[in-house]
Short mmCIF file of C-alpha atoms in Angstrom, two decimals:
data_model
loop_
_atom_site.label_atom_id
_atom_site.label_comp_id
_atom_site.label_asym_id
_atom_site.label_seq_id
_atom_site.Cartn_x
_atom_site.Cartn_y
_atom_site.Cartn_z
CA UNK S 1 11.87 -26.01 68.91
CA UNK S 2 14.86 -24.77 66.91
CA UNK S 3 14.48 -21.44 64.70
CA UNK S 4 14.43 -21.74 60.96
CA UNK S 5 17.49 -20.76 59.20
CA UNK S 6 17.22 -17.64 56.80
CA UNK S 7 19.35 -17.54 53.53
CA UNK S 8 21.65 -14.77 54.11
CA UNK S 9 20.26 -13.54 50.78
CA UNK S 10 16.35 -13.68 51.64
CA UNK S 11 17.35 -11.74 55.15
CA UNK S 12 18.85 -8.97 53.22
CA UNK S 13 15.75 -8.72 50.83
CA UNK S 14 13.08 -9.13 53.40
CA UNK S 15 15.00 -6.14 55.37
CA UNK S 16 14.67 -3.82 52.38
CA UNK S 17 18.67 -3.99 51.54
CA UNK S 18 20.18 -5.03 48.18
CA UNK S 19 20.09 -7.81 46.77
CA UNK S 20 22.83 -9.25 44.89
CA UNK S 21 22.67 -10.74 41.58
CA UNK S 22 25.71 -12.72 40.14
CA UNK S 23 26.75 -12.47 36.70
CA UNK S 24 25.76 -15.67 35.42
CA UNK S 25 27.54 -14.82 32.11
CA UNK S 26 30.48 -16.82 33.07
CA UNK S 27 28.59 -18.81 35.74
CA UNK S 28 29.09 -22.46 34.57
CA UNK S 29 27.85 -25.52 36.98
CA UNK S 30 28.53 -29.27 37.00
CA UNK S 31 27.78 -32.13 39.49
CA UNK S 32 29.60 -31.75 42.47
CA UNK S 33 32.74 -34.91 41.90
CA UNK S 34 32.29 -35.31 38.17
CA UNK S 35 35.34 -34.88 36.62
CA UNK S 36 33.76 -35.24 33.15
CA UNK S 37 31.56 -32.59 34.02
CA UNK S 38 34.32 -29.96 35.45
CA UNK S 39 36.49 -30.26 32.20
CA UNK S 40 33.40 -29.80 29.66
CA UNK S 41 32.51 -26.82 32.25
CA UNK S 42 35.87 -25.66 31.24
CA UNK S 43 35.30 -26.05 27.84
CA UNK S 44 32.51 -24.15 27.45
CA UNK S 45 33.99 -21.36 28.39
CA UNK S 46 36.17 -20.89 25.24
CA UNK S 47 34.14 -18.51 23.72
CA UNK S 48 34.87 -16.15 26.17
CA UNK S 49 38.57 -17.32 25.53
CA UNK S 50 38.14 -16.57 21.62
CA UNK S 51 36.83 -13.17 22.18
CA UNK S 52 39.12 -12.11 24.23
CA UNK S 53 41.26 -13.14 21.44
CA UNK S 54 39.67 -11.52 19.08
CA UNK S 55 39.77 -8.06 20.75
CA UNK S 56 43.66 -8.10 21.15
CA UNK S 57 44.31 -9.31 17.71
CA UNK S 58 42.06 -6.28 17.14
CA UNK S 59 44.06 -3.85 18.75
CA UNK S 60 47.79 -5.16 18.62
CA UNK S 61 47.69 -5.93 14.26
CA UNK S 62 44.11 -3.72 13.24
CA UNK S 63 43.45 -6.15 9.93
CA UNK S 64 40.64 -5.32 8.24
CA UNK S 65 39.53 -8.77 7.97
CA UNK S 66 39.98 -9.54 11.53
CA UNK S 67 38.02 -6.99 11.83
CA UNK S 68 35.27 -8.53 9.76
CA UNK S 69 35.32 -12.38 10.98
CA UNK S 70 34.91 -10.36 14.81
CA UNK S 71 32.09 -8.12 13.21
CA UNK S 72 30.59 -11.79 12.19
CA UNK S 73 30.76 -13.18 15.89
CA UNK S 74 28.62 -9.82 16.89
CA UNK S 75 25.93 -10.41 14.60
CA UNK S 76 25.81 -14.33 15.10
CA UNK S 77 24.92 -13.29 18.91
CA UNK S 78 22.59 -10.40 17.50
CA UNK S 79 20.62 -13.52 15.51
CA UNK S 80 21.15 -15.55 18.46
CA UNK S 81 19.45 -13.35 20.95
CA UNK S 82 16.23 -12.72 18.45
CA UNK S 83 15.81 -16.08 17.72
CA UNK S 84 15.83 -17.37 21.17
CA UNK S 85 13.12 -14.45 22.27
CA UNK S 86 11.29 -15.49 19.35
CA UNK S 87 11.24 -19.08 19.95
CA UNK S 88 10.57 -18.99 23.29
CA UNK S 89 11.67 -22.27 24.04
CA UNK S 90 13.13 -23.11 27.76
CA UNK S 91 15.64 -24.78 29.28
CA UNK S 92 15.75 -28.82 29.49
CA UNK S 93 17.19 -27.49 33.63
CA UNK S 94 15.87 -24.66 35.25
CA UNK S 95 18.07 -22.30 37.53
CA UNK S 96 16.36 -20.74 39.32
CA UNK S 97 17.12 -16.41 38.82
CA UNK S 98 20.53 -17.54 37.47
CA UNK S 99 19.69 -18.60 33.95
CA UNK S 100 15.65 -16.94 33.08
CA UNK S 101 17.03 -16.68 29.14
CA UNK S 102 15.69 -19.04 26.82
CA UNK S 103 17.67 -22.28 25.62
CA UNK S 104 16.90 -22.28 22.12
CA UNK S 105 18.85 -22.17 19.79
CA UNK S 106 21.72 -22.59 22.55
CA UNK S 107 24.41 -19.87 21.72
CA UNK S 108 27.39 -21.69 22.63
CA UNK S 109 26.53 -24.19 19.52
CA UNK S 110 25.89 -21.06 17.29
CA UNK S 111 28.97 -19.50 18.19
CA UNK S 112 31.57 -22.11 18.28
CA UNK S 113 30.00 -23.25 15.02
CA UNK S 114 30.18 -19.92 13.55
CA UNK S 115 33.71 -19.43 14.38
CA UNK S 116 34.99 -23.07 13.47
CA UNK S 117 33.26 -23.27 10.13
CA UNK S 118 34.56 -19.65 9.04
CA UNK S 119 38.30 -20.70 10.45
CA UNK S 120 37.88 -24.31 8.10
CA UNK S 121 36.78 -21.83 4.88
CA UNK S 122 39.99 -19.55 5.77
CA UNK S 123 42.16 -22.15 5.42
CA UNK S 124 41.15 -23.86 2.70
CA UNK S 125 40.06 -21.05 0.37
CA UNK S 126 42.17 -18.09 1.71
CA UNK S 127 45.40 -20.14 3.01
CA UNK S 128 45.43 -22.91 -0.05
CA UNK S 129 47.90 -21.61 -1.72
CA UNK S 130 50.22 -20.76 0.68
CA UNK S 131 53.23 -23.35 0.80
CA UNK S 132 51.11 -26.17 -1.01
CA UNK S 133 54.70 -28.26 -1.38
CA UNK S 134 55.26 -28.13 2.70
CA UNK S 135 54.20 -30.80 4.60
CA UNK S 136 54.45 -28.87 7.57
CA UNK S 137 52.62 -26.30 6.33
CA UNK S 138 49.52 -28.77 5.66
CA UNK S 139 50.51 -29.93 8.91
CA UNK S 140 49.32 -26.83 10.67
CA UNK S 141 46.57 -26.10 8.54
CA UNK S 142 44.81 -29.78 9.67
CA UNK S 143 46.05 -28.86 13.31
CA UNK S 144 44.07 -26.04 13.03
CA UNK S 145 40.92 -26.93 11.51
CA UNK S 146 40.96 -30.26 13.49
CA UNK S 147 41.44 -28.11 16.56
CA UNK S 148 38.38 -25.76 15.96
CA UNK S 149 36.18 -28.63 15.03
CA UNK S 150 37.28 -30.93 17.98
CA UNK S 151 36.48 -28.15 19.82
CA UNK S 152 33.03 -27.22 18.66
CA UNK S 153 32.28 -30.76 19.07
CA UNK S 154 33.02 -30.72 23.14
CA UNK S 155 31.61 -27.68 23.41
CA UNK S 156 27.93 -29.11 21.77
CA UNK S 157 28.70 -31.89 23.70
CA UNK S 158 28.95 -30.23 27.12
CA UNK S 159 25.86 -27.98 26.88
CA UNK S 160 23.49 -31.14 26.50
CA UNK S 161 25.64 -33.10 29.51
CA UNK S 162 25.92 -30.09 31.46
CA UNK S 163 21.71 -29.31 31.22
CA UNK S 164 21.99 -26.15 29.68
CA UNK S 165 20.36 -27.03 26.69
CA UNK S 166 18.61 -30.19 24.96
CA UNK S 167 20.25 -32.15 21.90
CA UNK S 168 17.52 -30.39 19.31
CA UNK S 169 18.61 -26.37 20.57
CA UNK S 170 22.18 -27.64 20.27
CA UNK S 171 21.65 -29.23 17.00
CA UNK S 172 19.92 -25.79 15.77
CA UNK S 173 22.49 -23.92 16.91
CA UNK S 174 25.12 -25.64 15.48
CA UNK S 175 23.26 -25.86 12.00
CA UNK S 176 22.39 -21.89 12.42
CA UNK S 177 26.20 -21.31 13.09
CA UNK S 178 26.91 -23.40 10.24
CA UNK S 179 24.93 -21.65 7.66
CA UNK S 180 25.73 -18.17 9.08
CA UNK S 181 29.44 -18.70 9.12
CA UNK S 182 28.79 -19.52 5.16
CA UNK S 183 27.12 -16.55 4.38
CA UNK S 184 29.40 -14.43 6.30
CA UNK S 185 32.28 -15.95 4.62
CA UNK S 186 31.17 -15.42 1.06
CA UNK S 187 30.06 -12.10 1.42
CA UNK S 188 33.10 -11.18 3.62
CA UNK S 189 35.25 -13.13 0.66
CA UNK S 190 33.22 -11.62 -2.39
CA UNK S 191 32.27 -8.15 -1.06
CA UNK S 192 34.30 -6.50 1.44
CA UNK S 193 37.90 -7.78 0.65
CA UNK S 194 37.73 -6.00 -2.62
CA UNK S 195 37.14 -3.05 -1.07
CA UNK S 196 39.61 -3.29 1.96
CA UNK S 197 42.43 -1.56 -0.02
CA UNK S 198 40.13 1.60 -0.70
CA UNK S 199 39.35 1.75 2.94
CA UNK S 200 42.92 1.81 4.21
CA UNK S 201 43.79 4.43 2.52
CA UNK S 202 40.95 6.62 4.07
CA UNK S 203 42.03 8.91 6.94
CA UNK S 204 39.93 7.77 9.41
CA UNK S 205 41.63 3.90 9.14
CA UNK S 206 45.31 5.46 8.75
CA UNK S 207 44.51 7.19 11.97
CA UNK S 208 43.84 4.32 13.51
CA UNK S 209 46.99 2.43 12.10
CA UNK S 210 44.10 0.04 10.50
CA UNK S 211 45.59 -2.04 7.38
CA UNK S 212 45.07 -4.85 4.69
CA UNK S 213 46.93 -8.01 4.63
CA UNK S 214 45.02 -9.81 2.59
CA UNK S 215 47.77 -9.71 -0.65
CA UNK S 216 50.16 -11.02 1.66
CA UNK S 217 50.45 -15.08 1.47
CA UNK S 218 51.96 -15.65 4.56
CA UNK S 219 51.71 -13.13 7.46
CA UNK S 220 53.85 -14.18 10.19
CA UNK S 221 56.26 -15.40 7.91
CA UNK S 222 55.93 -11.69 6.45
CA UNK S 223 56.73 -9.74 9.95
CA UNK S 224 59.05 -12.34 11.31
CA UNK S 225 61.03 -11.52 8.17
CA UNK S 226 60.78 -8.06 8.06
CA UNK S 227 61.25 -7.22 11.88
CA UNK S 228 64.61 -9.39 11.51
CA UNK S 229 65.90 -7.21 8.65
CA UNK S 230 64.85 -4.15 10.67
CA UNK S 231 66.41 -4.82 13.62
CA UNK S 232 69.81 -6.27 11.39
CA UNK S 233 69.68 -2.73 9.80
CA UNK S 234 69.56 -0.60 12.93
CA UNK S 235 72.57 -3.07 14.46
CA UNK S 236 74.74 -2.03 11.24
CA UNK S 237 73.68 1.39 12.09
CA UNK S 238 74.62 1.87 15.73
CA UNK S 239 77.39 0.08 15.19
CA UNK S 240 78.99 2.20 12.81
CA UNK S 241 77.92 5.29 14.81
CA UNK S 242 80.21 3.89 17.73
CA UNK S 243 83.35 5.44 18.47
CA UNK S 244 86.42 3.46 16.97
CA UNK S 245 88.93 3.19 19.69
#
């Protein structure tokens, strides 16, 4: 009679050694040969992508409202978390130890959602009168918010084909993103960007090289612009401190 094989895992428990856990954070699964499956896995691991995104924005230009829309994202997960503890509601697919948090309201909906609805209010509130006579301007702008939205959309879409959630905690999330990113917006908008230009100027945020662009219509175009005359300036400069031969 053959012996029974052991998971490697259960023989390391049962001896009284570690057992590993993985980080399911980024832990993503699909059906083995579905190509469908494999790129919406992919895709639903943007958020990861957009807060990684977030943090270097943070630390290479320190605007005050990047600040805030990355402040948002925090406290959309903060709601996120409470609500799905409070709710109680599990997964359509269970994991086994992988995946013991609950599924509603799923927080890949509530965060994409979130972060597409705010970038769709920057643009047209904050960014409407920037270039209005460009067509490639308004170009980029619908790239953009097309972009974010086409995204959230494959991301909703690949948590319910995927098993991760149900249609209803993907729905709620996306409607809890939604309304958040609204709030957030208005009070972000109505609030704290009247205020940014008092807070630069304490010492803490000049330490920290912190500063308000919100007066300026178009940023890149702004440093593109001024790193050009900088670096035309210091050319003039070295070359007139050359040696004339």
């Amino acid at each position: 009679m053959e012996e029974e094989s052991v998971p490697v895992h259960d023989a390391l428990r049962n001896n009284g050694e570690l057992e590993w856990q993985p980080l399911a954070l980024t832990l993503v699964e699909y059906p083995k040969g579905d190509w469908v499956g494999k790129f919406l896995a992919f895709i639903s691991l943007s958020p990861f992508g957009i807060g990684a995104g977030f943090v270097t924005l943070i630390l290479f230009r320190r605007d005050l409202h990047t600040i805030a829309f990355f402040t948002g994202t925090l406290i959309n997960e903060i709601i996120n978390i409470i609500l799905k503890h409070v709710i109680c509601e599990a997964r359509p697919l269970a994991r086994g130890h992988l995946y013991n948090e609950y599924g509603m309201p799923s927080s890949h909906a509530q965060f994409i959602w979130f972060f597409s609805i705010y970038v769709l209010y920057f643009v047209l509130i904050r960014l409407h009168h920037i270039n209005n006579n460009s067509i490639i301007s308004a170009l980029w702008r619908v790239i953009i918010v097309g972009s974010c939205l086409m995204l959230a959309l494959l991301v909703s879409i690949g948590r319910v084909y995927l098993h991760y959630h149900t249609t209803l905690q993907v729905v709620v999330g996306g409607i809890i993103g939604f309304i958040f990113a609204t709030l957030w917006f208005a009070t972000v908008h109505r609030v704290f960007t009247p205020l940014f230009p008092q807070l630069v100027s304490l010492k803490f945020c000049e330490m920290l090289m912190i500063r308000d662009t919100t007066l300026i219509p178009n940023v890149l175009w702004f440093e593109y612009t001024t790193s050009r005359q900088e670096a035309r300036a210091r050319g003039r400069k070295l070359a007139a401190l050359k040696p004339t031969q």
